[in-house]
Short mmCIF file of C-alpha atoms in Angstrom, two decimals:
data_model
loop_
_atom_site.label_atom_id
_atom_site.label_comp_id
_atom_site.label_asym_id
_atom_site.label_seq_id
_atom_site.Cartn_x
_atom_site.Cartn_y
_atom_site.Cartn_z
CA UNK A 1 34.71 29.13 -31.30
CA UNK A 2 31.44 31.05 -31.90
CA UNK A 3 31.91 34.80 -30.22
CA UNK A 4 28.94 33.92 -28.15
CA UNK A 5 29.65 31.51 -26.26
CA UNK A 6 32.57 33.49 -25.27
CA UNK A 7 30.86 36.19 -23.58
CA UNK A 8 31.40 36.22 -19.90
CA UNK A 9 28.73 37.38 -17.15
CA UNK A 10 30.01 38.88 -14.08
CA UNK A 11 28.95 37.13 -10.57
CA UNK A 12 25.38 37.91 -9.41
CA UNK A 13 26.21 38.65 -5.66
CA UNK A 14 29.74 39.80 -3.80
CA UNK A 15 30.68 37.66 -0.73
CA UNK A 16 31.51 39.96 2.24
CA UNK A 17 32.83 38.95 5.20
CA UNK A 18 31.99 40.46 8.44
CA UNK A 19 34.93 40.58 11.31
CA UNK A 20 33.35 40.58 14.47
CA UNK A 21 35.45 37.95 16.58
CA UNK A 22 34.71 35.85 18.63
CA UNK A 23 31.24 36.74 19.42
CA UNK A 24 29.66 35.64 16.24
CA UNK A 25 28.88 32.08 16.79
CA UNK A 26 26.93 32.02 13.65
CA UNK A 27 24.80 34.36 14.30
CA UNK A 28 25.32 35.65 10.78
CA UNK A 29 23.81 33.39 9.01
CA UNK A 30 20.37 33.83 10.87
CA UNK A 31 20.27 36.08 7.38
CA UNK A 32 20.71 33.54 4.90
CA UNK A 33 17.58 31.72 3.30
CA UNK A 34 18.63 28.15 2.16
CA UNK A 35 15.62 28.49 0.12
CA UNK A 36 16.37 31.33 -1.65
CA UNK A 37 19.98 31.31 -2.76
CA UNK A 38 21.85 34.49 -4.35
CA UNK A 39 23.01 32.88 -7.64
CA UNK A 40 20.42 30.92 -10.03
CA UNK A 41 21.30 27.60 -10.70
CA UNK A 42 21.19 26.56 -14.56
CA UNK A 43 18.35 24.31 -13.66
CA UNK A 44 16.23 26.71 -12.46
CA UNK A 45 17.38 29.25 -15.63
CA UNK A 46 17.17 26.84 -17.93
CA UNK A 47 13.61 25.46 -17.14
CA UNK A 48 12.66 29.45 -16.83
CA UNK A 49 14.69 30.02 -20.42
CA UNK A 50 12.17 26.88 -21.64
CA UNK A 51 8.65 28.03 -20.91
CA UNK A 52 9.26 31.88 -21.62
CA UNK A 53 10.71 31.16 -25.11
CA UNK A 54 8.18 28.35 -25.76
CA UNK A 55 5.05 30.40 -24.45
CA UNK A 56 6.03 33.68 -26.31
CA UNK A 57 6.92 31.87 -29.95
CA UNK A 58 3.81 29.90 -29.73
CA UNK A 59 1.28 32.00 -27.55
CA UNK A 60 -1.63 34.64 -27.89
CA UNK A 61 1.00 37.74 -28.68
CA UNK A 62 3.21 36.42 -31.13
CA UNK A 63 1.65 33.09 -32.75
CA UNK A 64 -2.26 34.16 -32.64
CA UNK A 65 -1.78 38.36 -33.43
CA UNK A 66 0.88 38.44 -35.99
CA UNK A 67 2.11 34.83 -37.43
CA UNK A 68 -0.79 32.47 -37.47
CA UNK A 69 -2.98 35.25 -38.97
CA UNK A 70 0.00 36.59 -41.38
CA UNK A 71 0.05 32.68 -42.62
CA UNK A 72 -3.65 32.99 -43.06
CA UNK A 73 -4.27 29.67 -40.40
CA UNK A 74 -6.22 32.26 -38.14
CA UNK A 75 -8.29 35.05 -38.64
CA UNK A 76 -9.40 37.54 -36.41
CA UNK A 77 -13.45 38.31 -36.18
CA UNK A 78 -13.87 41.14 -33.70
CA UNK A 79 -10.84 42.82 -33.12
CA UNK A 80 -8.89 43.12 -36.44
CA UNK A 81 -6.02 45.47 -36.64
CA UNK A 82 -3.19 42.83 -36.83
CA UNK A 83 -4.91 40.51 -39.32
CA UNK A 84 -5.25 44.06 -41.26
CA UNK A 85 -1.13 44.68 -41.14
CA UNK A 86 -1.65 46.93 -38.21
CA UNK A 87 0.53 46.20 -35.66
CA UNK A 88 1.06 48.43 -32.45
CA UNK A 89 4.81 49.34 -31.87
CA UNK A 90 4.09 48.31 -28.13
CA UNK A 91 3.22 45.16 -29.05
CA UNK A 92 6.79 44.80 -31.31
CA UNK A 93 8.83 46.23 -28.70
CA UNK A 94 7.40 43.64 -25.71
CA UNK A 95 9.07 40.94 -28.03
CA UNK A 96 12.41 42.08 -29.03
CA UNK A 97 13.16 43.06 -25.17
CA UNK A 98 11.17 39.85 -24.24
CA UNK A 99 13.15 37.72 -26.08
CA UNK A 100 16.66 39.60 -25.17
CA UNK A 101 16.07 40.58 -21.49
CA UNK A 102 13.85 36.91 -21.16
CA UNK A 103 14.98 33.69 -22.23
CA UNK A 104 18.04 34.58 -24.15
CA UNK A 105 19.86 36.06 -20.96
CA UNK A 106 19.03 33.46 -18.98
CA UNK A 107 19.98 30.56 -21.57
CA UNK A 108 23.50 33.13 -21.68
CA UNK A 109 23.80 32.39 -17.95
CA UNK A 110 22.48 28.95 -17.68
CA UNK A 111 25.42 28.47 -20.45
CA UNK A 112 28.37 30.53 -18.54
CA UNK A 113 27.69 28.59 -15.04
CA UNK A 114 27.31 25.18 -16.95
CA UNK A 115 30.49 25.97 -18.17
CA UNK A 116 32.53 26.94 -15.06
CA UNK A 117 31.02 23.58 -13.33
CA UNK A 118 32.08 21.76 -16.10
CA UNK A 119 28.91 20.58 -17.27
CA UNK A 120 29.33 20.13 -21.18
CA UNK A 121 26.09 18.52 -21.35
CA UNK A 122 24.03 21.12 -19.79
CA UNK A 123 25.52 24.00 -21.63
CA UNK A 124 25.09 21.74 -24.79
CA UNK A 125 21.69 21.75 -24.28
CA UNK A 126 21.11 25.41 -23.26
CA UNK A 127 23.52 26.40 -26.73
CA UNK A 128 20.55 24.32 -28.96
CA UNK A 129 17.96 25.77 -27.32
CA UNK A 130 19.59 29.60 -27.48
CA UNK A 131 20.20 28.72 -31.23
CA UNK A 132 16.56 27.75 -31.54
CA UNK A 133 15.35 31.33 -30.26
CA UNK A 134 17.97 33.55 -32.23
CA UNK A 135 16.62 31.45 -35.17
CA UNK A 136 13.35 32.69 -34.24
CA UNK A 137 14.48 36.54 -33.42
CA UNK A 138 16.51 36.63 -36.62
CA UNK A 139 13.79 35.62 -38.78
CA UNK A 140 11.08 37.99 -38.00
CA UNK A 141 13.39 40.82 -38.09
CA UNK A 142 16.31 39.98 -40.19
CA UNK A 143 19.48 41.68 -38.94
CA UNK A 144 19.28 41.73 -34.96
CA UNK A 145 21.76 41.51 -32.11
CA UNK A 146 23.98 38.32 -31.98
CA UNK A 147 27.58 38.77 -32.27
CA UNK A 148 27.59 41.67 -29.23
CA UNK A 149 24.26 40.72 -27.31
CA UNK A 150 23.50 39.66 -23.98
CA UNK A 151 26.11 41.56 -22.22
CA UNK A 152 23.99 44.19 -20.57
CA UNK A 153 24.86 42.72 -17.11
CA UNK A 154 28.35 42.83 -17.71
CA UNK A 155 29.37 46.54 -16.59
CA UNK A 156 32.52 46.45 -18.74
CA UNK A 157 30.09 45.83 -22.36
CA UNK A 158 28.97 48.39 -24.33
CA UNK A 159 25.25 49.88 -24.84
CA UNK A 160 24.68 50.31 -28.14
CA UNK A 161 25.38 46.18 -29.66
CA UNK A 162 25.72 46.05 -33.44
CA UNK A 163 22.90 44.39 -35.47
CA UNK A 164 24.51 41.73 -37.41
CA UNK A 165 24.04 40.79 -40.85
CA UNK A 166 21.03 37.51 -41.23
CA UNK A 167 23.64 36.19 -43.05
CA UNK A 168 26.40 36.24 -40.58
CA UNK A 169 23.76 34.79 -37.81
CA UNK A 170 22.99 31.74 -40.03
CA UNK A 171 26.74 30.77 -40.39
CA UNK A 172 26.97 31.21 -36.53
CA UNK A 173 24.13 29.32 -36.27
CA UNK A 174 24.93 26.47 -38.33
CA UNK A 175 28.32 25.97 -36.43
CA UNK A 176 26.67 26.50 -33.08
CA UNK A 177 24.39 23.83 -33.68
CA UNK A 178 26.99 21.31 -34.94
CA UNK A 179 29.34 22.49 -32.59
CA UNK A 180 26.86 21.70 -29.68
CA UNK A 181 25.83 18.43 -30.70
CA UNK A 182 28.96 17.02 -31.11
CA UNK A 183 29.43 18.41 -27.42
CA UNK A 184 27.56 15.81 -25.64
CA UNK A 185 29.71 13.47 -23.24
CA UNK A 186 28.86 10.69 -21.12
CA UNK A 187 28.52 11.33 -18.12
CA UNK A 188 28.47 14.89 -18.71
CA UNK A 189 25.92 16.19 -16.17
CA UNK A 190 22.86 16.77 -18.22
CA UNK A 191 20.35 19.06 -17.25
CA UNK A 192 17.58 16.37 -16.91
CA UNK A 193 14.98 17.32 -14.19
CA UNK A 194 14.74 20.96 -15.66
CA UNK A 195 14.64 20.05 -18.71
CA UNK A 196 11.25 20.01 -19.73
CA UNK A 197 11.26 18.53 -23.78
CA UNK A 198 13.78 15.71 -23.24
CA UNK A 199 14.01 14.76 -19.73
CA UNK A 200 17.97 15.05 -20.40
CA UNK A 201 17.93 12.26 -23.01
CA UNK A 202 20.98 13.77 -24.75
CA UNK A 203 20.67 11.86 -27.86
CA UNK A 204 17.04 13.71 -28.51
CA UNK A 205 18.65 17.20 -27.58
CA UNK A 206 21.35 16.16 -30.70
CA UNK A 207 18.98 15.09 -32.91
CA UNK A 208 16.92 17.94 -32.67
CA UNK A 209 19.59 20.06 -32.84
CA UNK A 210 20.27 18.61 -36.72
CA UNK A 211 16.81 18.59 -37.58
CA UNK A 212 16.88 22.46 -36.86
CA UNK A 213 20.18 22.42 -38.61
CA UNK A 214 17.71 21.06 -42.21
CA UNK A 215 15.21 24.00 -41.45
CA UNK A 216 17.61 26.70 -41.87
CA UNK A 217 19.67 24.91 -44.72
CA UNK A 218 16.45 25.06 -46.45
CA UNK A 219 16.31 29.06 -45.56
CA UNK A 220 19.02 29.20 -48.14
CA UNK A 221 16.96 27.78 -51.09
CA UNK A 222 16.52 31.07 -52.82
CA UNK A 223 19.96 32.63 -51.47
CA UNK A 224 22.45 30.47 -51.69
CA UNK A 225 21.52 26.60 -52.34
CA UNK A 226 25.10 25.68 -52.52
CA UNK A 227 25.55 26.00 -48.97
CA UNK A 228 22.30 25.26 -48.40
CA UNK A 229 22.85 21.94 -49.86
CA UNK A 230 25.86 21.59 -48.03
CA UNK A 231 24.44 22.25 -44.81
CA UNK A 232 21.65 20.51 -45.22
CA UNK A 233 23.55 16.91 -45.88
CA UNK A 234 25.86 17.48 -42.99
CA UNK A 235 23.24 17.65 -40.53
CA UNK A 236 21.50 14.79 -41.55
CA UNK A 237 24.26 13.12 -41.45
CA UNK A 238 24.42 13.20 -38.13
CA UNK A 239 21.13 12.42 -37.14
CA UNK A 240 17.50 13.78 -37.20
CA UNK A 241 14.18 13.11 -35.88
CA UNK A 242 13.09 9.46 -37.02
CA UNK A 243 9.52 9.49 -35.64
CA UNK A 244 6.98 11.25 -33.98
CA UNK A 245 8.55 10.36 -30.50
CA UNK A 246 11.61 12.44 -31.41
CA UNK A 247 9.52 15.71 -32.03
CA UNK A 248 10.56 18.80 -29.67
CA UNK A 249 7.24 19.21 -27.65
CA UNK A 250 6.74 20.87 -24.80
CA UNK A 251 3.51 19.32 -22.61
CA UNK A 252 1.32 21.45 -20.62
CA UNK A 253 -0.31 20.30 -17.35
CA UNK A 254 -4.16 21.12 -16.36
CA UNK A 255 -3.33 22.31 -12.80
CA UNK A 256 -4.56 25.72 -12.78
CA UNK A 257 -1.25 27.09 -13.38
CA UNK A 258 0.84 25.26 -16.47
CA UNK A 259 -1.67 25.54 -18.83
CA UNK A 260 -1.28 25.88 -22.81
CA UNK A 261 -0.79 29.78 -23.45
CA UNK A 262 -3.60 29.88 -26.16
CA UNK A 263 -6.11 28.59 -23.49
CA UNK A 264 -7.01 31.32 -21.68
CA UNK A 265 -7.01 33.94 -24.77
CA UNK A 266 -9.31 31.87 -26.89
CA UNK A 267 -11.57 31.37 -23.66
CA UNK A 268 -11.34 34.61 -22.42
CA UNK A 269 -11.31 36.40 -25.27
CA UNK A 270 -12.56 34.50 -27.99
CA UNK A 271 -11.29 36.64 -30.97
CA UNK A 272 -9.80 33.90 -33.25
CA UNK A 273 -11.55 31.32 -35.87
CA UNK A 274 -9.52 29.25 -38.47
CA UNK A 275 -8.81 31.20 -41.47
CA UNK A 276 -11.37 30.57 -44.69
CA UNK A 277 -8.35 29.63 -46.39
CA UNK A 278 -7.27 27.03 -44.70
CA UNK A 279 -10.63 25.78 -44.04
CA UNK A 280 -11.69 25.95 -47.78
CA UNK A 281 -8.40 24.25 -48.80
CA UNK A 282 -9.13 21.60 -46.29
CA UNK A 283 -12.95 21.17 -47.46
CA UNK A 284 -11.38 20.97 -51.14
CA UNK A 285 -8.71 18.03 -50.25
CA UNK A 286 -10.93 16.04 -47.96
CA UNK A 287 -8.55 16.57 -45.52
CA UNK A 288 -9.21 14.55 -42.52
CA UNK A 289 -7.76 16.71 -40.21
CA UNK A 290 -10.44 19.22 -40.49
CA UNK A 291 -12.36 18.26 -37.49
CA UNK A 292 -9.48 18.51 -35.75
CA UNK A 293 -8.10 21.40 -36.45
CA UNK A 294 -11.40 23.83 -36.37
CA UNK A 295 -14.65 23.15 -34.34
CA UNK A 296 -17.86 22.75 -36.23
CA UNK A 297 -20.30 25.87 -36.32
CA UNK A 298 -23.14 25.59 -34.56
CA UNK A 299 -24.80 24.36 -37.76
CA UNK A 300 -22.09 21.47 -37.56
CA UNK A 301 -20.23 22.89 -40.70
CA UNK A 302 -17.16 23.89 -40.67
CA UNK A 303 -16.66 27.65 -42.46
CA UNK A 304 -13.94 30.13 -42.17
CA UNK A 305 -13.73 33.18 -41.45
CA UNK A 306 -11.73 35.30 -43.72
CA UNK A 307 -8.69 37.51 -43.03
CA UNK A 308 -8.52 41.23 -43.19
CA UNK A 309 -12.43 41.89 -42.73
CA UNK A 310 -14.08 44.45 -40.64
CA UNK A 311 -17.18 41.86 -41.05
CA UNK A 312 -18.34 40.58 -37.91
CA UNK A 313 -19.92 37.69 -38.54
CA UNK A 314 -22.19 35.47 -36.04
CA UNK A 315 -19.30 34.15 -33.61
CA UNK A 316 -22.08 30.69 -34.48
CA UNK A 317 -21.54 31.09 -38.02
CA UNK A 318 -17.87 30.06 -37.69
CA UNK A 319 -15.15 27.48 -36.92
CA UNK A 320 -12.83 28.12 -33.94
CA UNK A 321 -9.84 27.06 -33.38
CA UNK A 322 -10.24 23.00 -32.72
CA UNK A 323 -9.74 22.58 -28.80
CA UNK A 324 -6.63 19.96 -29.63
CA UNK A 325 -4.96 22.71 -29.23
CA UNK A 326 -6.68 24.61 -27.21
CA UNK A 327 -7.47 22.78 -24.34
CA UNK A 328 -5.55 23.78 -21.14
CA UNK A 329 -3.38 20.35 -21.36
CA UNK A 330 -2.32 20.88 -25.02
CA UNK A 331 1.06 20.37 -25.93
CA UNK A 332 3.18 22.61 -28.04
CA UNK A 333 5.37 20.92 -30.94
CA UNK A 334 8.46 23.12 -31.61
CA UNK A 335 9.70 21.11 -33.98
CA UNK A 336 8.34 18.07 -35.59
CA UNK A 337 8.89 14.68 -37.67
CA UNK A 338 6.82 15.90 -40.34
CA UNK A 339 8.75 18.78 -40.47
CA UNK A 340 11.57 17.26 -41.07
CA UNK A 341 10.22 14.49 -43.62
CA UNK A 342 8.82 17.34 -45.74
CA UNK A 343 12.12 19.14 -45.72
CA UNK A 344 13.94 16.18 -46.84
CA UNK A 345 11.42 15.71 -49.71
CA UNK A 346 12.16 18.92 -50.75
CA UNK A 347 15.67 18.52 -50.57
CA UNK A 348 15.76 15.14 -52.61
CA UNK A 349 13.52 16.98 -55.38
CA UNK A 350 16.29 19.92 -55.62
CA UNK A 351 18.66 17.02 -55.87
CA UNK A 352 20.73 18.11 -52.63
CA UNK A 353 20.70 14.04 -51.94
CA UNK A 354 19.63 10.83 -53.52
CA UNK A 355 16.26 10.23 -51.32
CA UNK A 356 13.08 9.58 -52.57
CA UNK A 357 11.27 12.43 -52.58
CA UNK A 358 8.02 11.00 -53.02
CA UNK A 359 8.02 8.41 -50.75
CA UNK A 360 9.28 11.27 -48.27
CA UNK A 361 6.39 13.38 -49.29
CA UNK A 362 3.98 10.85 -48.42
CA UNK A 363 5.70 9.52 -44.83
CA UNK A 364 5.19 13.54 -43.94
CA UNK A 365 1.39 13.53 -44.50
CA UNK A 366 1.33 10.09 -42.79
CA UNK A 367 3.59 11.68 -39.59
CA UNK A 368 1.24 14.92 -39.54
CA UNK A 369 -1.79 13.39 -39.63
CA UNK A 370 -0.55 10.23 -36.91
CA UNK A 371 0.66 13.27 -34.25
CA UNK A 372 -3.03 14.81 -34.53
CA UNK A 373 -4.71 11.48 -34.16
CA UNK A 374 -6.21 10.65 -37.69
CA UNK A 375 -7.12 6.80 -38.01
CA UNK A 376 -5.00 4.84 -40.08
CA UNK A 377 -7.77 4.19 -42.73
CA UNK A 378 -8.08 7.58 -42.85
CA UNK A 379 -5.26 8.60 -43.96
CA UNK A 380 -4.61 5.93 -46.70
CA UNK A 381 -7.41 7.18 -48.33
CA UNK A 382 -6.28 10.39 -48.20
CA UNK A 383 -2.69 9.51 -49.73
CA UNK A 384 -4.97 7.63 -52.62
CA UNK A 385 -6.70 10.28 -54.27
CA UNK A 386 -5.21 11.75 -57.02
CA UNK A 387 -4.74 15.17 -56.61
CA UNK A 388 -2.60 13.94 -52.83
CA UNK A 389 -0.76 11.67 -54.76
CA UNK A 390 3.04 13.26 -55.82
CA UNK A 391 3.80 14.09 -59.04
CA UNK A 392 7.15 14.61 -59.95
CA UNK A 393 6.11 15.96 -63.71
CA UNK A 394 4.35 18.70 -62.30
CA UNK A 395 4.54 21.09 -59.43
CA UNK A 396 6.11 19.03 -56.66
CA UNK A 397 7.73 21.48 -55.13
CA UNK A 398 4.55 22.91 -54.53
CA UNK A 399 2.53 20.60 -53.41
CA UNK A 400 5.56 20.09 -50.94
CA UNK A 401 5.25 23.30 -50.24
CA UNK A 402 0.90 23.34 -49.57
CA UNK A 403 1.02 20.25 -47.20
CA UNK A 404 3.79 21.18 -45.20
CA UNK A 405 1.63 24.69 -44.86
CA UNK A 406 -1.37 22.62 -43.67
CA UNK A 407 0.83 20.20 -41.18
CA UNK A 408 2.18 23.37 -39.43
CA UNK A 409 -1.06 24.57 -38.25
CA UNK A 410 -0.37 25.69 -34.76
CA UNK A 411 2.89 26.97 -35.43
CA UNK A 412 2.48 30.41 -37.07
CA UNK A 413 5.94 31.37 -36.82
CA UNK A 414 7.17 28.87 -38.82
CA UNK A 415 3.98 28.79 -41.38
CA UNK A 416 4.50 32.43 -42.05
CA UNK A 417 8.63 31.82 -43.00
CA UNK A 418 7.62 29.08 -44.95
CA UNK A 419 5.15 31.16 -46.73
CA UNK A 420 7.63 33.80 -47.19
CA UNK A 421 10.51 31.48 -48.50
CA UNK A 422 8.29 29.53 -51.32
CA UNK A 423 5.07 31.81 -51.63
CA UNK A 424 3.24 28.36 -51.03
CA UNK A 425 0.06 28.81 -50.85
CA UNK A 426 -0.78 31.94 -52.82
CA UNK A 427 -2.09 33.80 -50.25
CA UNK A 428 -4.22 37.14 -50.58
CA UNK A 429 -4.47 40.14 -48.36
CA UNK A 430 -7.93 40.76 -46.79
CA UNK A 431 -10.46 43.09 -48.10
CA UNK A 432 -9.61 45.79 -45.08
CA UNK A 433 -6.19 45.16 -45.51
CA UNK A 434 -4.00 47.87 -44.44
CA UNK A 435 0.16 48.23 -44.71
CA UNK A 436 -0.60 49.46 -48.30
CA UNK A 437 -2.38 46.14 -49.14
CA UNK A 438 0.48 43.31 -48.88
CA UNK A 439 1.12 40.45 -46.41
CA UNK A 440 3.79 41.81 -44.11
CA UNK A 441 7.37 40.01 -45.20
CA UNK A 442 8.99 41.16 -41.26
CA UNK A 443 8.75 43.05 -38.17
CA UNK A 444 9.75 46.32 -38.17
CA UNK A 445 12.46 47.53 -35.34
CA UNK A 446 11.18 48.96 -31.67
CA UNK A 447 10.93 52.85 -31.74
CA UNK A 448 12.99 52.79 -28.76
CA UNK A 449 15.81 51.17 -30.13
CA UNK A 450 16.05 54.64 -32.39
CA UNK A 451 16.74 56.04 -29.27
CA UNK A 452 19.16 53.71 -27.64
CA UNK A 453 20.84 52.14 -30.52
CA UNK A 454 20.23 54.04 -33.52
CA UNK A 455 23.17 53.96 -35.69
CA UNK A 456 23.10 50.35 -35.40
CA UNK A 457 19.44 50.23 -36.40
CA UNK A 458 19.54 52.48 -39.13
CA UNK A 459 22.58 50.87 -40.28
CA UNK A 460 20.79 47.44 -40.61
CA UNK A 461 17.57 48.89 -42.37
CA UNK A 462 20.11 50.04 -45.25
CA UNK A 463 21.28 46.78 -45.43
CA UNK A 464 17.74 45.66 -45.39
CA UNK A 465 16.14 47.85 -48.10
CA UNK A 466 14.32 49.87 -46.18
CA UNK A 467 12.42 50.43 -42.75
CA UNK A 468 8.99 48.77 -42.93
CA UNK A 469 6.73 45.75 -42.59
CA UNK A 470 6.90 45.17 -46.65
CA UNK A 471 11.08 45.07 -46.72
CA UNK A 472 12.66 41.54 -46.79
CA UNK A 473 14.51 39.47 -44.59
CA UNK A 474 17.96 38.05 -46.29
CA UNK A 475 16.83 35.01 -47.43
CA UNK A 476 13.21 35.86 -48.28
CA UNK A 477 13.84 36.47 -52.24
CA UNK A 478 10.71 36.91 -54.08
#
């Protein structure tokens, strides 16, 4: 059994009972608030865990400052520091305790009560969904807190946890995942009206689960394809996405209040455009999804702005982000069928199984461009032109590699590994470019973790290679 889903938390409140006799007659509970009860329930954690872990991986902080602009799908016109490799330690340190004291605690909890109810279906779901967001946390810093973590409300657990090895998380991972999945019961009590990407359809929740299980076999490409390959079969296997209506998307409602996160930054703010290299690389396919992805200029062109420029060009002059995702009813896709179809391209053309990798190739266009809308017509002429068309003979890992970059527009997190893993496209730091001229490869560590957990921190940077935004994660091998 995975060491975390043995940690215990202790209970929230103490029941005390007052002795007064015979005078109490219930006066007592004149105190109690049926509407505000001591203990969270998992629904209410788990729907909580859900939109916190969702709106931070995929909203203005995390996806527009650092990953979208690092995977050169946004650029930043006015204020530039983090498309320049400047990145406050403020801004680091809000998501390593946002993560930890946010949606990973309460997806610990929403676990430990599912558990002592004997709900195997609820904490099934609340174990893929933690495994999604340590996937997350241990990717854009590498060694982080697994093993030991999320016991700081448990008086009896130390303060300083270890920072495990990347490598030790993925194995953990893997066998959470497939542990989980293989969890689900009938009639096990799903979490189903908090649960706010499946609806408690428990055959989604295990079929994302192995289609998150292919992403991080594919992590191991460049470290260690034999259990890559291994990992990768077993999960699918069991079961993966088989269309767009299997995709892990969370929907946003336009009610004032659950709104997209991007919407208000890019209307309040209005500091992002699409990145001149994806919009150039779209001009140069024909790409159909152009028009979707950026808004024309007010010349009706569509033109980029690049990355890593103190330029301020005429906010007219350029394309902003395309209000499909945007707008304050956009969804956000988490994980998607193209995703997965392009992974198991890539798989069949290492030869980890006996698909067809360019009939998989092509089905992953066909998915991207279908979840964004693109006519049918559209996109067969697309698929037709020669330079779309897969060739087996010559790069086809990386033209793999390029469309899967251009279907994961609007999720920088994942872009920006991607990039890292197959240096697909060949992107190039800005003109202004800081962080002595290179594309960041991680996040650095909090500067208050030196202070509260130092040893451990320090001790995971040697392991690393060093301390800064240029040292690798473990499976990022140049």
């Amino acid at each position: 059994m995975n060491k975390l889903r043995t940690i215990r938390t202790p209970a929230a409140i103490a029941a005390v009972a007052l002795a007064i006799g015979a005078c109490d007659n219930g006066i007592t509970n004149l105190n109690t608030n049926p509407n505000s009860p001591d203990v969270a329930t998992p629904e209410f954690l788990f729907a909580n865990a859900t939109e916190a872990a969702i709106s931070r991986v995929f909203g203005a902080g995390l996806h527009m400052d650092i990953t979208a602009l690092w995977a050169q799908h946004y650029a930043e016109h006015r204020f530039s520091l983090e498309d320049r490799y400047s990145i406050a330690d403020g801004l680091i340190s809000g998501h390593w305790s946002g993560f930890y004291a946010g949606p990973l605690q309460d997806l610990q909890e929403t676990i430990a009560l599912s558990v002592a109810d004997d709900r195997p279906n609820a904490a099934a779901q609340a174990r893929i969904l933690q495994s999604w967001t340590f996937s997350i946390v241990t990717d854009l810093w590498g060694d982080v807190g697994y093993s030991e973590a999320l016991q700081g409300r448990d008086p009896t657990s130390g303060s300083s946890p270890a920072l495990d090895p990347q490598s030790e998380i993925y194995d953990a991972l893997f066998a959470e995942l497939a542990d989980a999945q293989g969890d689900f019961v009938p009639g096990g009590r799903e979490l189903v009206g908090a649960d706010l990407l499946y609806g408690g359809d428990t055959d989604a929740w295990r079929k994302f689960a192995n289609s998150l299980r292919l992403r991080l076999a594919m992590r191991l490409s460049n470290v260690d394809a034999t259990q890559g390959a291994s990992e990768f079969t077993a999960a699918l296997a069991d079961g993966v996405f088989e269309s767009n209506a299997d995709a892990a998307r969370l929907d946003y409602i336009d009610n004032g209040t659950n709104l997209n996160p991007l919407h208000a930054y890019v209307r309040d703010r209005d500091d992002h455009s699409v990145s001149k290299t994806l919009v150039d690389t779209l001009l140069s396919l024909s790409d159909p999804r152009l028009p979707i992805y950026a808004n024309p200029t007010a010349a009706g062109t569509y033109v980029g702005q690049p990355n890593g420029s103190l330029a301020q060009p005429a906010l007219t002059a350029i394309s902003k982000i395309g209000s499909f995702f945007t707008d304050p009813d956009a969804p956000v896709w988490v994980m998607t069928y193209a995703e997965v179809l392009f992974l198991r391209a890539e798989a069949a053309e290492r030869g980890w199984t006996t698909e067809d990798a360019a009939a998989l190739y092509a089905a992953a266009i066909r998915a991207s461009m279908e979840q964004v809308g693109v006519a049918s017509g559209d996109i067969d002429a697309y698929l037709a032109q020669a330079e779309i068309q897969y060739d087996p003979l010559g790069t086809p890992l990386a033209q793999i590699g390029l469309q899967k970059w251009i279907a994961l527009y609007g999720n920088g997190v994942e872009a920006w590994s991607e990039w890292r893993r197959t240096g697909v496209p060949a992107l190039l730091p800005g003109p202004d470019a800081l962080n002595d001229g290179d594309i960041p490869r991680r996040l650095t560590y909090p500067q208050r973790e030196y202070s509260l957990n130092g040893a451990n921190i320090e001790a995971a940077e040697t392991r690393q290679g060093g301390a800064t935004l240029n040292d690798t994660v473990w499976w990022d091998v140049p």
